[in-house]
Coordinates of C-alpha atoms and ligand atoms in Angstrom, one line a residue:
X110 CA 16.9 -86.0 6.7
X111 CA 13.5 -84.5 7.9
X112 CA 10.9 -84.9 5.7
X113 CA 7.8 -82.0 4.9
X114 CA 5.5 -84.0 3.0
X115 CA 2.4 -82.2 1.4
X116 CA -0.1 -83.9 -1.4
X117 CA -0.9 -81.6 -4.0
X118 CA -3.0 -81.4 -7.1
X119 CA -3.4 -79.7 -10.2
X120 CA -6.9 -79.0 -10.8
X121 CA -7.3 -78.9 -14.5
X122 CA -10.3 -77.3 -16.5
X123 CA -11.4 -78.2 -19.8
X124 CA -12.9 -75.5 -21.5
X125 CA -15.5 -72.4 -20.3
X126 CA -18.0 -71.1 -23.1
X127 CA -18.7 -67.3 -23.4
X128 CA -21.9 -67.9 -21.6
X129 CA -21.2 -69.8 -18.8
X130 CA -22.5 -68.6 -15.8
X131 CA -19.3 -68.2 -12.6
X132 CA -21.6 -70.5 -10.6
X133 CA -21.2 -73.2 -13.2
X134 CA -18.0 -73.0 -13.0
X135 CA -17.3 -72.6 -9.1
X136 CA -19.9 -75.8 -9.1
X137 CA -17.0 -77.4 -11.7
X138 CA -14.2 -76.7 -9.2
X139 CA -15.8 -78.3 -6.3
X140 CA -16.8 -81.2 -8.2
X141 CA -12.7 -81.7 -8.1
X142 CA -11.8 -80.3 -4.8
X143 CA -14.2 -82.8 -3.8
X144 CA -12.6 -85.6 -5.3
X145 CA -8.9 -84.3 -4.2
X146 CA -10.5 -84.4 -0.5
X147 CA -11.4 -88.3 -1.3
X148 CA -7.7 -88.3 -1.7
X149 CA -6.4 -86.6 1.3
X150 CA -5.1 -83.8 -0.9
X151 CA -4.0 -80.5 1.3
X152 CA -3.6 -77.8 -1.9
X153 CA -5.6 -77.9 -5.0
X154 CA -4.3 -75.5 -7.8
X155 CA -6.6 -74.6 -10.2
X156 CA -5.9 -72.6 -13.6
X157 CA -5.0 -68.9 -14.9
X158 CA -8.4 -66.5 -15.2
X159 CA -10.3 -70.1 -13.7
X160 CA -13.6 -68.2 -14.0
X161 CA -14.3 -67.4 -17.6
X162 CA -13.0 -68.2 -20.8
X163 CA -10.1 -66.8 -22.1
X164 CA -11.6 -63.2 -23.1
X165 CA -8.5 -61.7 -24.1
X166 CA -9.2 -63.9 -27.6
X167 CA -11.8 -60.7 -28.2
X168 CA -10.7 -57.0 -29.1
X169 CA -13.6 -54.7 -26.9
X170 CA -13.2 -51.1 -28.2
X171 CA -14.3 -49.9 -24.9
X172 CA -12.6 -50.7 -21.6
X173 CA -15.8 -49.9 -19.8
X174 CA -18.2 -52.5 -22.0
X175 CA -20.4 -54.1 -19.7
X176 CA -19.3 -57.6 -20.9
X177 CA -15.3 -57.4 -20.5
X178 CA -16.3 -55.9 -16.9
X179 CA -18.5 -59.0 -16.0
X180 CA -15.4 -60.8 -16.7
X181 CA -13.6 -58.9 -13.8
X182 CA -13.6 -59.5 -10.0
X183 CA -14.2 -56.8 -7.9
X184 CA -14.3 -58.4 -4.4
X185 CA -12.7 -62.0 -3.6
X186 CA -14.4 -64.3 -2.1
X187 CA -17.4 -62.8 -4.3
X188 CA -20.5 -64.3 -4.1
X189 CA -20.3 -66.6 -7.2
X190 CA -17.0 -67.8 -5.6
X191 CA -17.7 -67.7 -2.0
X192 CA -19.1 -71.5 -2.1
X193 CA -15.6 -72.6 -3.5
X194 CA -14.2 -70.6 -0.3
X195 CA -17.0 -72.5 2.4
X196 CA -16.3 -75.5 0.7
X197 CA -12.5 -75.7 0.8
X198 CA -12.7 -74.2 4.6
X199 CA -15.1 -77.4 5.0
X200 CA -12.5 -80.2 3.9
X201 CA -9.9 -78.0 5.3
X202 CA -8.3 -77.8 1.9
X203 CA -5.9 -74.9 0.5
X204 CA -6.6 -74.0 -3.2
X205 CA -5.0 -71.2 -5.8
X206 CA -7.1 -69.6 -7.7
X207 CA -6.8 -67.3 -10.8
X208 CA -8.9 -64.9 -11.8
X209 CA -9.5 -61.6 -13.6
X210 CA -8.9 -58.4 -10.8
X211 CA -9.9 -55.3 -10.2
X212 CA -9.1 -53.2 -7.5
X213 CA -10.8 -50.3 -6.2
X214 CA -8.6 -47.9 -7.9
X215 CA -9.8 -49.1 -11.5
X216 CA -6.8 -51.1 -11.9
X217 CA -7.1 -54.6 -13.8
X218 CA -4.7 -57.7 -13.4
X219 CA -4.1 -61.3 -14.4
X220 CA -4.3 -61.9 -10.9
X221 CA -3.9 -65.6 -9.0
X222 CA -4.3 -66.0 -4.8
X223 CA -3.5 -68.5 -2.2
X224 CA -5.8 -69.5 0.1
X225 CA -4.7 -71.5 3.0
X226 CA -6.5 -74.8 4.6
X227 CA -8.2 -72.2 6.9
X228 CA -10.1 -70.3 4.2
X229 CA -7.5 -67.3 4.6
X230 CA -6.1 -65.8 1.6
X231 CA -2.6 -66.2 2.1
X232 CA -0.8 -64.7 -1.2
X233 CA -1.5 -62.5 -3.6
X234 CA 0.6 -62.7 -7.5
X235 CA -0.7 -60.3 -9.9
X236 CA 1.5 -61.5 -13.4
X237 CA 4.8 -59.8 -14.6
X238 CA 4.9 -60.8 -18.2
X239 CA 2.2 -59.8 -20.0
X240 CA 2.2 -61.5 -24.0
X241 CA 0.3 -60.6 -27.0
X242 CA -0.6 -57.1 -28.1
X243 CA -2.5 -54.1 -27.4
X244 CA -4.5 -53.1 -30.4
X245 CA -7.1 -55.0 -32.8
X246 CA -5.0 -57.2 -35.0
X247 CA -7.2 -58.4 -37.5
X248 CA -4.8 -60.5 -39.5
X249 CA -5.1 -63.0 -36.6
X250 CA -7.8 -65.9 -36.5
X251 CA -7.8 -64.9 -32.7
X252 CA -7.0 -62.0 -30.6
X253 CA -4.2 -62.2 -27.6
X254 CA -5.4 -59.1 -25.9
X255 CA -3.3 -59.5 -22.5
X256 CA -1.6 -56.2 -23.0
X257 CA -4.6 -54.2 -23.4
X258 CA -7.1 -55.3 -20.5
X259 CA -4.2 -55.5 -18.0
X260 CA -1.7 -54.2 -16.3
X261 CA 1.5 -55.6 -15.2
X262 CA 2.1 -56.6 -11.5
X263 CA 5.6 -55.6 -10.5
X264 CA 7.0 -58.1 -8.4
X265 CA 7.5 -62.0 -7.5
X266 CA 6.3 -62.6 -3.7
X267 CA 7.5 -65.9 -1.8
X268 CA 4.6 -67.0 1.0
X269 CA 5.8 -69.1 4.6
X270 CA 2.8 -71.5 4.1
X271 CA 2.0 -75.1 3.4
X272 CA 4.8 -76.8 5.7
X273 CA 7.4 -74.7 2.7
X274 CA 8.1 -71.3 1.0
X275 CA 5.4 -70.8 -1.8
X276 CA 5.7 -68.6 -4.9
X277 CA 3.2 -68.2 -7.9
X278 CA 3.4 -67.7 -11.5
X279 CA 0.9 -67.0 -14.4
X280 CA 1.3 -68.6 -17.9
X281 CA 3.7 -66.6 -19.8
X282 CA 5.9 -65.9 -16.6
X283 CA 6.5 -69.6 -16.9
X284 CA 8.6 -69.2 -20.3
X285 CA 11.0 -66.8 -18.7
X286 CA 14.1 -68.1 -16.7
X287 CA 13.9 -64.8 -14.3
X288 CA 10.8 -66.0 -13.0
X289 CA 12.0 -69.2 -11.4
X290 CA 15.2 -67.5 -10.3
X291 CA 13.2 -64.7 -8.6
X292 CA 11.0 -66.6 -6.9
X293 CA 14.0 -69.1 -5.8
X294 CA 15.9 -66.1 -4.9
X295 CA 13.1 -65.7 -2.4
X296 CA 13.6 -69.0 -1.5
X297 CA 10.7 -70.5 -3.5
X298 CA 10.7 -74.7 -2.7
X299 CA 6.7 -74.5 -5.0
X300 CA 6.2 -72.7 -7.4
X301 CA 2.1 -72.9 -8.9
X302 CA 1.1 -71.6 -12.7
X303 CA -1.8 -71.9 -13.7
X304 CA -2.2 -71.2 -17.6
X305 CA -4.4 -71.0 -20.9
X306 CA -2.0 -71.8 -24.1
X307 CA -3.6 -71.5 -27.5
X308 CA -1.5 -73.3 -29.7
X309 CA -1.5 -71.2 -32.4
X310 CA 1.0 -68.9 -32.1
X311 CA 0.0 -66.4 -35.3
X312 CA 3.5 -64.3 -34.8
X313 CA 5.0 -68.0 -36.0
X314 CA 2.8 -70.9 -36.1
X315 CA 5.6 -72.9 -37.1
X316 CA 5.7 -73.2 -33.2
X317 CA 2.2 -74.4 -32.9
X318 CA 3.9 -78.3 -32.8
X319 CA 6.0 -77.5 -30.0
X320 CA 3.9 -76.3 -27.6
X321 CA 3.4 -79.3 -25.3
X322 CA 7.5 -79.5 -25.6
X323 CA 7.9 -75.5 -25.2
X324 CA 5.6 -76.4 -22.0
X325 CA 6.9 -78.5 -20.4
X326 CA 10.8 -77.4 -21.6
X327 CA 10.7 -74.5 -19.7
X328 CA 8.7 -75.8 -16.6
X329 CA 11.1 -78.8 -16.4
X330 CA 14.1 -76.6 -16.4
X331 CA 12.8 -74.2 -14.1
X332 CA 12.2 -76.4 -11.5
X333 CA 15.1 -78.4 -11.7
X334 CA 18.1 -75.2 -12.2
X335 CA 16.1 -73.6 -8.6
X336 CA 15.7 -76.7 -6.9
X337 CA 11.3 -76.5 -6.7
X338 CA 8.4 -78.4 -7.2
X339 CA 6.5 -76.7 -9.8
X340 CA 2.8 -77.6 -10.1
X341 CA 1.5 -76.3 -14.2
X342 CA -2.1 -76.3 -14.7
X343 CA -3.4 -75.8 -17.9
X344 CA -7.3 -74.6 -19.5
X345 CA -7.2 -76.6 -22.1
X346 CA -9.2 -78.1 -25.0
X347 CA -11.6 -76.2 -27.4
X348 CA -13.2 -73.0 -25.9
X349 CA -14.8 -71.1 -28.4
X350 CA -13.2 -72.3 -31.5
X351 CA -9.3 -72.2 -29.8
X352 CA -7.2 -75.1 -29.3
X353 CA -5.7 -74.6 -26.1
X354 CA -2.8 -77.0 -24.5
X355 CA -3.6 -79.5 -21.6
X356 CA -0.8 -81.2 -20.3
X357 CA -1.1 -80.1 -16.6
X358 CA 2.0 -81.7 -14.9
X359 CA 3.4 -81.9 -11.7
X360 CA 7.4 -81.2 -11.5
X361 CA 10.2 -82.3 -8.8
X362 CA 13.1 -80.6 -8.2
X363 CA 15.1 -83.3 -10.2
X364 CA 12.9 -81.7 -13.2
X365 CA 10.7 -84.9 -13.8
X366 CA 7.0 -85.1 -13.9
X367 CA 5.5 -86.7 -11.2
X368 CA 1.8 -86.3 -12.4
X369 CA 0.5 -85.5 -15.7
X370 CA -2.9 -85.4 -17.2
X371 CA -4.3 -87.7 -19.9
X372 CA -7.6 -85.6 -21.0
X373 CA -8.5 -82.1 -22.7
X374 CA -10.8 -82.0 -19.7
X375 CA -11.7 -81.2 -16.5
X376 CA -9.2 -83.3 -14.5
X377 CA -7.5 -83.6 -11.1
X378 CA -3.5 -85.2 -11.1
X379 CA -2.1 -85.8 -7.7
X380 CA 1.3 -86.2 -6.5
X381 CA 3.1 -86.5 -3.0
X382 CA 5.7 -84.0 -2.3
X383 CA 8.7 -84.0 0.0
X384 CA 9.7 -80.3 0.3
X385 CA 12.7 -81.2 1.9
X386 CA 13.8 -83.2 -1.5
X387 CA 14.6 -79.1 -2.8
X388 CA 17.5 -79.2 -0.3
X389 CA 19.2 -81.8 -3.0
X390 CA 19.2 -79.2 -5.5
X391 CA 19.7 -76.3 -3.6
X392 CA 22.6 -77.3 -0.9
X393 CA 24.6 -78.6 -3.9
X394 CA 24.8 -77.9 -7.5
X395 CA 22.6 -75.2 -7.0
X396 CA 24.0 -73.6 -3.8
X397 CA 22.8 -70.0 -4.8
X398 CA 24.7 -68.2 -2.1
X399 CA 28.0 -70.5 -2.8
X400 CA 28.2 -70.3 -6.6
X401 CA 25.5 -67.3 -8.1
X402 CA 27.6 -64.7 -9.6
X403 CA 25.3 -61.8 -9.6
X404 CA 28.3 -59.3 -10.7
X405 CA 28.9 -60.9 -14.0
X406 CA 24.5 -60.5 -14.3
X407 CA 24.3 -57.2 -14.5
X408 CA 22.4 -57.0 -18.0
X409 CA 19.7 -59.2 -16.6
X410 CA 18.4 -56.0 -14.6
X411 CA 20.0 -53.0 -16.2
X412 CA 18.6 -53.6 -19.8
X413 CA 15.5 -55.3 -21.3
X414 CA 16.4 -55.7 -25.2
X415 CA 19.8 -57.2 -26.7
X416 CA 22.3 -54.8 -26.8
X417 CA 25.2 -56.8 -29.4
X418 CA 28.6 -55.7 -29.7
X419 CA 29.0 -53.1 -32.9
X420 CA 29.4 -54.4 -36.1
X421 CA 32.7 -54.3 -37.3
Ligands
CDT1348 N1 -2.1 -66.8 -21.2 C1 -0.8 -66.7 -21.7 O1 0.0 -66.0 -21.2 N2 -0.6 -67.3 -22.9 C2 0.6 -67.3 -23.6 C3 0.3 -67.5 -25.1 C4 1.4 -67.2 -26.0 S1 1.7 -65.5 -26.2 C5 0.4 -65.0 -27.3 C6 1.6 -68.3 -23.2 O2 2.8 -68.0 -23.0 O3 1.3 -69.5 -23.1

């Protein structure tokens, strides 16, 4: 068997007060793509909306509020991020980023890119599953205010790069079985999320313990039913009064960590891939094209909500 053997890492951030400046920050993520190039590491994946903290945690009344639009990112490379770009270009290093977006059209998404060893941007993912709410909700200790500064991207791209087939997912897509099986569909061998996970949930905090094992249930078992690597990275620790989850992990196709961090904080995890190793899974027991049955799966595309048979 051939072998296509790529190093990655999972770049993981501890957490990014109100105030800090995107420079700080870009200076934070080059302290560790440094330190993955003192490991001969050829993609670096760094967390969901890297740049900031978390600001959906804050209800703005006004969508054009000069703060929640310095959140935003109208160009990419911008110049607060364009050293990150020069840098990885330098150590000839890929990277996936995310970040707040938006377009020129007014449009704003949860966005995440790949950039290639060359400095190219390479892929674009702007996130499908969009949790929380859309109003103020008061009764909360913190706001989850996904649903009202963005909009939801529409599709799940697969990228020829890396030596593989490269798909991307943002936090909340990585709870939802569809996700993996679109992307594998598309022939995804790695699949990158990056993701910021308060864990408490106020609809039912009685899931607040289980969201390291809700983590890394659903990243495990994606992986291993589509036959990927899947590379989580989390923000994680205390920003601005929230506990949010660490646990950045690295997944084989078997569905068994690899590489997981120990700290809250700014960490890099590395592990040694064989994409070929996704054959395994995806020649046999998961032969897609041998065994899917996409006629008996109609209600995964033709409804959203849980239609039961009638009472009787
Ligand atoms: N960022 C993000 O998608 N976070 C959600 C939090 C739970 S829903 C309020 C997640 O699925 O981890």
């Amino acid at each position: 068997m051939t072998e296509r053997n790529l190093r990655v890492a999972a770049a993981q951030m501890g957490p990014i007060g109100k105030g800090a400046s995107k420079s700080a920050v870009v200076d934070r993520l080059i302290t560790l793509l440094n330190l993955a190039s003192e490991d001969n590491v050829e993609l670096v994946v760094y967390p969901e909306l890297t740049l900031t903290t978390f600001f959906p945690r804050w209800f703005v009344e006004n969508e054009n509020d000069i703060e929640l639009e310095s959140f935003f990112e109208a160009n990419m490379p911008s110049p607060e991020t364009e050293p990150l770009f020069s840098r990885a270009k330098e150590l000839g290093i890929g990277f996936c980023l995310g970040y707040a977006e938006l377009t020129k059209e007014g449009e704003r998404y949860n966005t995440q890119i790949l950039v290639d060893s060359h400095g190219e941007i390479v892929g674009k993912y702007r996130k499908v599953h969009l949790p929380g709410h859309e109003e103020h909700e008061p009764w909360r200790k913190f706001q989850h205010l996904e649903r009202r500064y963005f909009q939801a991207g529409d599709s799940f791209p697969t990228w020829r790069t890396f030596g593989g087939i490269v798909g991307m997912a943002i936090c909340n897509d990585r709870r939802w079985s569809e996700t993996y099986r679109s992307l594998a569909l598309g022939g995804a061998e790695l699949i990158l999320i990056g993701y910021n996970t308060p864990i408490h949930y106020a609809p039912d905090p009685s899931q607040d313990r289980l969201a390291s094992f809700h983590s890394r249930l659903v990243m495990q078992s994606g992986a291993y039913q589509n036959g990927c690597y899947v590379i989580g990275v989390a923000k994680g620790g205390i920003e601005e009064g929230v506990e949010s989850l660490s646990d950045s992990c690295i997944i084989s196709p078997s569905g068994e960590i690899l590489a997981e961090a120990k700290t809250d904080g700014d960490e890099l995890i590395i592990a040694d891939i064989d994409l070929d190793i996704c054959k395994n899974y995806k020649q046999t027991i998961f032969d897609f094209a041998r065994y899917r049955r996409p006629e008996a799966y109609k209600a995964i595309t033709n409804q959203t909500g849980t239609i039961p048979p009638e009472e009787l």
